[in-house]
Short mmCIF file of C-alpha atoms in Angstrom, two decimals:
data_model
loop_
_atom_site.label_atom_id
_atom_site.label_comp_id
_atom_site.label_asym_id
_atom_site.label_seq_id
_atom_site.Cartn_x
_atom_site.Cartn_y
_atom_site.Cartn_z
CA UNK X 1 192.07 -3.32 117.65
CA UNK X 2 191.62 -6.57 115.63
CA UNK X 3 188.52 -8.73 116.26
CA UNK X 4 188.22 -12.29 114.97
CA UNK X 5 184.91 -14.03 114.95
CA UNK X 6 184.58 -17.78 115.38
CA UNK X 7 181.89 -20.26 116.03
CA UNK X 8 181.97 -22.99 118.71
CA UNK X 9 179.52 -25.63 119.81
CA UNK X 10 178.99 -26.04 123.48
CA UNK X 11 175.77 -26.93 125.19
CA UNK X 12 174.46 -24.19 122.86
CA UNK X 13 176.07 -22.50 119.90
CA UNK X 14 178.50 -19.85 120.99
CA UNK X 15 180.14 -16.99 118.98
CA UNK X 16 183.65 -16.31 120.08
CA UNK X 17 185.01 -12.76 119.57
CA UNK X 18 188.83 -12.82 119.86
CA UNK X 19 190.15 -9.42 120.54
CA UNK X 20 193.71 -8.29 119.87
CA UNK X 21 194.94 -4.96 121.07
CA UNK X 22 193.88 -2.32 123.56
CA UNK X 23 190.20 -1.73 124.34
CA UNK X 24 189.99 2.01 125.01
CA UNK X 25 188.10 4.96 123.97
CA UNK X 26 189.27 4.62 120.39
CA UNK X 27 188.27 0.97 119.95
CA UNK X 28 185.21 0.19 122.14
CA UNK X 29 182.80 1.17 119.37
CA UNK X 30 184.41 -1.44 117.19
CA UNK X 31 183.64 -4.10 119.71
CA UNK X 32 180.07 -2.78 120.00
CA UNK X 33 179.73 -3.07 116.18
CA UNK X 34 181.10 -6.57 116.19
CA UNK X 35 178.52 -7.48 118.73
CA UNK X 36 175.78 -5.94 116.67
CA UNK X 37 176.87 -7.87 113.60
CA UNK X 38 177.05 -11.12 115.60
CA UNK X 39 173.57 -10.67 117.08
CA UNK X 40 172.15 -9.75 113.81
CA UNK X 41 173.62 -12.97 112.43
CA UNK X 42 171.76 -14.99 115.04
CA UNK X 43 174.21 -15.21 117.95
CA UNK X 44 172.54 -15.76 121.27
CA UNK X 45 175.64 -16.35 123.38
CA UNK X 46 179.00 -14.63 122.98
CA UNK X 47 182.32 -15.41 124.59
CA UNK X 48 184.96 -12.67 124.47
CA UNK X 49 188.61 -13.87 124.36
CA UNK X 50 190.70 -11.29 126.20
CA UNK X 51 194.07 -13.12 126.20
CA UNK X 52 195.53 -10.61 123.61
CA UNK X 53 194.14 -7.46 125.30
CA UNK X 54 196.83 -5.82 127.32
CA UNK X 55 194.79 -2.79 128.43
CA UNK X 56 190.95 -2.10 128.99
CA UNK X 57 189.79 1.30 129.93
CA UNK X 58 186.33 2.22 131.24
CA UNK X 59 185.05 2.57 127.68
CA UNK X 60 185.48 -1.10 127.34
CA UNK X 61 183.02 -1.54 130.11
CA UNK X 62 180.46 0.43 128.01
CA UNK X 63 181.09 -1.93 125.13
CA UNK X 64 180.70 -5.08 127.25
CA UNK X 65 177.53 -3.89 128.79
CA UNK X 66 176.21 -2.95 125.29
CA UNK X 67 176.87 -6.53 124.21
CA UNK X 68 175.16 -8.01 127.15
CA UNK X 69 172.06 -5.89 126.50
CA UNK X 70 171.94 -6.78 122.82
CA UNK X 71 172.16 -10.45 123.73
CA UNK X 72 169.17 -9.96 126.11
CA UNK X 73 167.22 -8.44 123.32
CA UNK X 74 167.43 -4.87 124.69
CA UNK X 75 168.54 -1.77 122.92
CA UNK X 76 172.10 -0.85 123.92
CA UNK X 77 172.64 2.64 125.29
CA UNK X 78 174.16 5.39 123.09
CA UNK X 79 177.80 5.06 123.56
CA UNK X 80 178.04 8.68 123.71
CA UNK X 81 175.16 8.87 126.23
CA UNK X 82 177.38 9.73 129.15
CA UNK X 83 175.67 9.24 132.40
CA UNK X 84 172.53 7.85 130.73
CA UNK X 85 174.56 4.88 129.65
CA UNK X 86 175.99 4.29 133.09
CA UNK X 87 172.66 4.48 134.74
CA UNK X 88 171.39 1.92 132.39
CA UNK X 89 174.30 -0.35 133.30
CA UNK X 90 173.37 0.04 137.03
CA UNK X 91 169.84 -1.17 136.29
CA UNK X 92 171.27 -4.19 134.37
CA UNK X 93 173.58 -5.07 137.16
CA UNK X 94 170.88 -4.89 139.70
CA UNK X 95 169.48 -7.96 137.94
CA UNK X 96 172.58 -9.83 138.98
CA UNK X 97 174.81 -12.08 136.83
CA UNK X 98 173.70 -12.63 133.22
CA UNK X 99 174.70 -15.69 131.32
CA UNK X 100 174.66 -14.80 127.66
CA UNK X 101 177.95 -13.01 127.65
CA UNK X 102 181.17 -14.34 129.09
CA UNK X 103 184.77 -13.43 129.14
CA UNK X 104 187.88 -15.55 129.34
CA UNK X 105 191.66 -15.31 129.63
CA UNK X 106 191.70 -11.68 130.98
CA UNK X 107 195.11 -10.46 131.63
CA UNK X 108 195.82 -9.28 135.33
CA UNK X 109 195.43 -5.54 134.56
CA UNK X 110 192.21 -6.12 132.64
CA UNK X 111 190.84 -8.42 135.33
CA UNK X 112 191.58 -5.72 137.87
CA UNK X 113 189.50 -3.17 135.93
CA UNK X 114 186.60 -5.63 135.85
CA UNK X 115 186.79 -6.36 139.60
CA UNK X 116 187.37 -2.73 140.63
CA UNK X 117 184.16 -1.68 138.87
CA UNK X 118 182.06 -4.63 139.98
CA UNK X 119 181.63 -5.85 136.41
CA UNK X 120 182.55 -9.36 137.62
CA UNK X 121 179.24 -9.45 139.32
CA UNK X 122 177.44 -9.02 136.04
CA UNK X 123 179.69 -10.94 133.62
CA UNK X 124 181.53 -14.00 134.42
CA UNK X 125 185.24 -14.10 133.78
CA UNK X 126 186.99 -17.39 133.44
CA UNK X 127 190.65 -18.24 132.97
CA UNK X 128 190.16 -21.06 130.58
CA UNK X 129 188.36 -20.80 127.27
CA UNK X 130 187.07 -24.49 127.49
CA UNK X 131 185.66 -23.81 130.96
CA UNK X 132 183.91 -20.65 129.80
CA UNK X 133 182.30 -22.50 126.79
CA UNK X 134 181.19 -25.34 129.05
CA UNK X 135 179.54 -22.86 131.40
CA UNK X 136 177.09 -21.56 128.73
CA UNK X 137 173.63 -23.17 129.03
CA UNK A 1 215.79 25.49 132.76
CA UNK A 2 213.39 23.11 131.22
CA UNK A 3 213.30 21.31 127.85
CA UNK A 4 210.11 20.07 126.57
CA UNK A 5 209.07 17.61 123.89
CA UNK A 6 207.00 19.23 121.22
CA UNK A 7 206.63 16.15 119.28
CA UNK A 8 204.27 13.21 119.71
CA UNK A 9 205.39 10.18 121.61
CA UNK A 10 208.75 11.63 122.50
CA UNK A 11 209.78 11.70 126.15
CA UNK A 12 212.56 14.12 126.96
CA UNK A 13 214.23 14.27 130.33
CA UNK A 14 213.83 17.60 132.01
CA UNK A 15 215.24 19.10 135.01
CA UNK A 16 212.84 20.73 137.48
CA UNK A 17 214.21 24.00 138.95
CA UNK A 18 214.50 23.90 142.76
CA UNK A 19 213.24 20.25 142.98
CA UNK A 20 216.46 19.21 144.84
CA UNK A 21 216.04 15.84 143.14
CA UNK A 22 218.50 14.74 140.46
CA UNK A 23 216.11 12.19 138.96
CA UNK A 24 214.93 13.70 135.66
CA UNK A 25 211.33 14.22 134.91
CA UNK A 26 209.92 13.28 131.56
CA UNK A 27 207.60 15.38 129.63
CA UNK A 28 205.15 14.74 126.78
CA UNK A 29 203.68 17.75 125.17
CA UNK A 30 200.67 17.26 122.90
CA UNK A 31 199.71 20.64 121.36
CA UNK A 32 196.48 18.99 119.87
CA UNK A 33 195.70 15.90 121.87
CA UNK A 34 193.08 13.67 120.56
CA UNK A 35 191.74 10.21 121.41
CA UNK A 36 194.26 8.86 118.81
CA UNK A 37 197.02 9.95 121.24
CA UNK A 38 195.90 7.63 124.03
CA UNK A 39 198.20 4.84 123.00
CA UNK A 40 201.10 7.31 122.88
CA UNK A 41 200.17 8.52 126.33
CA UNK A 42 199.92 5.09 127.86
CA UNK A 43 203.34 4.08 126.37
CA UNK A 44 204.85 7.25 127.66
CA UNK A 45 203.56 6.59 131.18
CA UNK A 46 204.67 2.98 131.06
CA UNK A 47 208.20 3.67 129.86
CA UNK A 48 208.53 6.63 132.16
CA UNK A 49 207.32 4.99 135.30
CA UNK A 50 209.57 1.98 134.75
CA UNK A 51 212.49 4.28 134.15
CA UNK A 52 211.64 5.93 137.40
CA UNK A 53 211.72 2.58 139.27
CA UNK A 54 208.03 1.77 139.66
CA UNK A 55 207.03 -1.78 140.06
CA UNK A 56 204.81 -3.31 137.53
CA UNK A 57 201.64 -2.89 139.71
CA UNK A 58 202.41 0.79 139.93
CA UNK A 59 203.06 1.02 136.21
CA UNK A 60 199.75 -0.64 135.45
CA UNK A 61 197.90 1.58 137.86
CA UNK A 62 199.46 4.77 136.45
CA UNK A 63 198.77 3.79 133.01
CA UNK A 64 195.14 3.27 133.88
CA UNK A 65 194.79 6.50 135.81
CA UNK A 66 196.51 8.66 133.26
CA UNK A 67 194.51 7.04 130.42
CA UNK A 68 191.15 7.57 132.19
CA UNK A 69 192.05 11.13 133.12
CA UNK A 70 193.36 12.08 129.60
CA UNK A 71 190.27 10.49 128.03
CA UNK A 72 188.08 12.70 130.18
CA UNK A 73 190.09 15.81 129.28
CA UNK A 74 189.79 15.13 125.61
CA UNK A 75 186.33 13.78 125.42
CA UNK A 76 184.61 16.03 127.96
CA UNK A 77 187.04 18.94 128.72
CA UNK A 78 187.67 19.69 124.99
CA UNK A 79 184.33 18.24 123.86
CA UNK A 80 186.05 15.73 121.58
CA UNK A 81 188.05 18.43 119.66
CA UNK A 82 191.84 18.40 119.82
CA UNK A 83 193.35 20.48 122.64
CA UNK A 84 196.69 21.04 124.36
CA UNK A 85 197.63 18.45 126.95
CA UNK A 86 201.02 18.28 128.85
CA UNK A 87 202.01 15.25 130.77
CA UNK A 88 205.00 15.17 133.11
CA UNK A 89 206.09 12.20 135.15
CA UNK A 90 208.87 12.11 137.82
CA UNK A 91 209.79 10.80 141.33
CA UNK A 92 208.74 12.34 144.50
CA UNK A 93 210.49 10.52 147.29
CA UNK A 94 209.00 6.94 147.38
CA UNK A 95 206.18 7.90 144.91
CA UNK A 96 205.86 8.50 141.21
CA UNK A 97 204.02 11.73 140.45
CA UNK A 98 202.29 12.39 137.20
CA UNK A 99 200.94 15.89 136.31
CA UNK A 100 198.38 16.51 133.52
CA UNK A 101 197.94 20.00 132.33
CA UNK A 102 195.11 21.06 130.01
CA UNK A 103 193.35 24.39 128.79
CA UNK A 104 189.90 23.00 129.09
CA UNK A 105 187.03 24.42 131.33
CA UNK A 106 187.62 23.87 134.98
CA UNK A 107 186.99 20.28 136.18
CA UNK A 108 187.93 18.91 139.49
CA UNK A 109 187.41 15.15 139.54
CA UNK A 110 187.52 15.17 143.36
CA UNK A 111 184.14 16.92 143.32
CA UNK A 112 182.55 13.94 141.72
CA UNK A 113 180.86 11.49 144.08
CA UNK A 114 182.03 7.96 144.16
CA UNK A 115 179.84 5.60 142.27
CA UNK A 116 178.00 3.22 144.53
CA UNK A 117 179.57 -0.11 143.91
CA UNK A 118 176.66 -1.99 145.28
CA UNK A 119 175.18 -0.79 141.95
CA UNK A 120 178.54 -1.23 140.38
CA UNK A 121 178.02 0.37 136.99
CA UNK A 122 176.25 3.53 138.15
CA UNK A 123 177.97 6.87 137.51
CA UNK A 124 176.25 10.28 137.83
CA UNK A 125 178.60 11.95 135.37
CA UNK A 126 179.96 11.16 132.07
CA UNK A 127 183.33 9.65 132.56
CA UNK A 128 182.23 8.59 135.99
CA UNK A 129 183.91 5.20 135.89
CA UNK A 130 187.09 6.82 134.57
CA UNK A 131 187.07 8.99 137.63
CA UNK A 132 186.41 6.08 139.85
CA UNK A 133 189.24 3.92 138.33
CA UNK A 134 191.62 6.85 138.62
CA UNK A 135 190.79 7.18 142.28
CA UNK A 136 191.38 3.52 143.05
CA UNK A 137 194.61 3.28 141.03
CA UNK A 138 196.49 6.08 142.85
CA UNK A 139 197.26 7.13 146.48
CA UNK A 140 196.60 10.82 145.99
CA UNK A 141 194.90 13.09 143.67
CA UNK A 142 195.33 16.89 143.59
CA UNK A 143 193.75 19.41 141.32
CA UNK A 144 194.25 23.06 140.64
CA UNK A 145 192.83 25.51 138.31
CA UNK A 146 195.22 27.13 135.96
CA UNK A 147 195.39 30.83 135.04
CA UNK A 148 194.16 31.99 132.55
CA UNK A 149 192.30 28.67 131.90
CA UNK A 150 192.73 25.01 132.38
CA UNK A 151 193.44 22.30 134.97
CA UNK A 152 196.29 20.66 136.49
CA UNK A 153 195.62 17.17 137.73
CA UNK A 154 198.34 15.63 139.85
CA UNK A 155 198.38 11.89 140.46
CA UNK A 156 200.67 10.33 143.04
CA UNK A 157 201.25 6.61 143.52
CA UNK A 158 203.77 4.81 145.58
CA UNK A 159 206.41 3.21 143.35
CA UNK A 160 206.69 0.07 145.44
CA UNK A 161 203.20 -1.45 145.65
CA UNK A 162 204.24 -3.48 148.85
CA UNK A 163 204.91 -0.32 150.71
CA UNK A 164 202.20 1.17 152.93
CA UNK A 165 199.88 3.54 150.99
CA UNK A 166 200.74 7.15 151.64
CA UNK A 167 198.35 9.93 152.75
CA UNK A 168 195.46 10.59 150.41
#
């Protein structure tokens, strides 16, 4: 999977991660690393552009959750932590929608994964990148 | 008589003895499947299900279900080490059927409880969300233990997504 990093100015500075390729068990750690690098470089808001992601598996959910936690200043779960990682995700989601990580332009199959797992109650997904950027506060 | 593909990413039509169905099954045999084969597996399921007349919603659901199931076999069944995995796809009436056969320790995903989606990211087992996604993507899941070792996981999904869901 290819990941391109860009900066955008909205109401606050936003780091955009543009993904290209499948987000599955072989590539999700790459997204986590990109998130770590962005946060270490000072990113406080991340928008993930999913328009070029034709497939996302459940491993992708682990990566997205990890990024949300990093942006909230929390330690992300060990990606290989199995059910510990999932329990940690549950505790995060109980807190409701977070606003530091957003997604845009998800393809139908990817959006279906996000909806079927309830992730859309935790991370907002918008069709349009401009709308997503405008939504950051 | 059955012919198998022993290569990677090669789908060979096979005839199932006694099936009474002239539609050929497609087989992908991976003697040492690893996570690096997931793309090959998804492509195989995509091509095969389209060839068998599945609509795009069915194709997407089968790709998801098989990817999640194969990931669990490789990651948890084989502990991340390469292991044999056979995948066959064919038509069964109005449905597309996919069979995954491995030689990993016995694991029946139907035994795993559903994650509570009011707490949507909770899973009690590693791969929990993979099992959940598999369940919501297909109409029926069957499992059997193989002798002397291994599992056969059967996933059945109606080829026409507008048709009424079959028995589960």
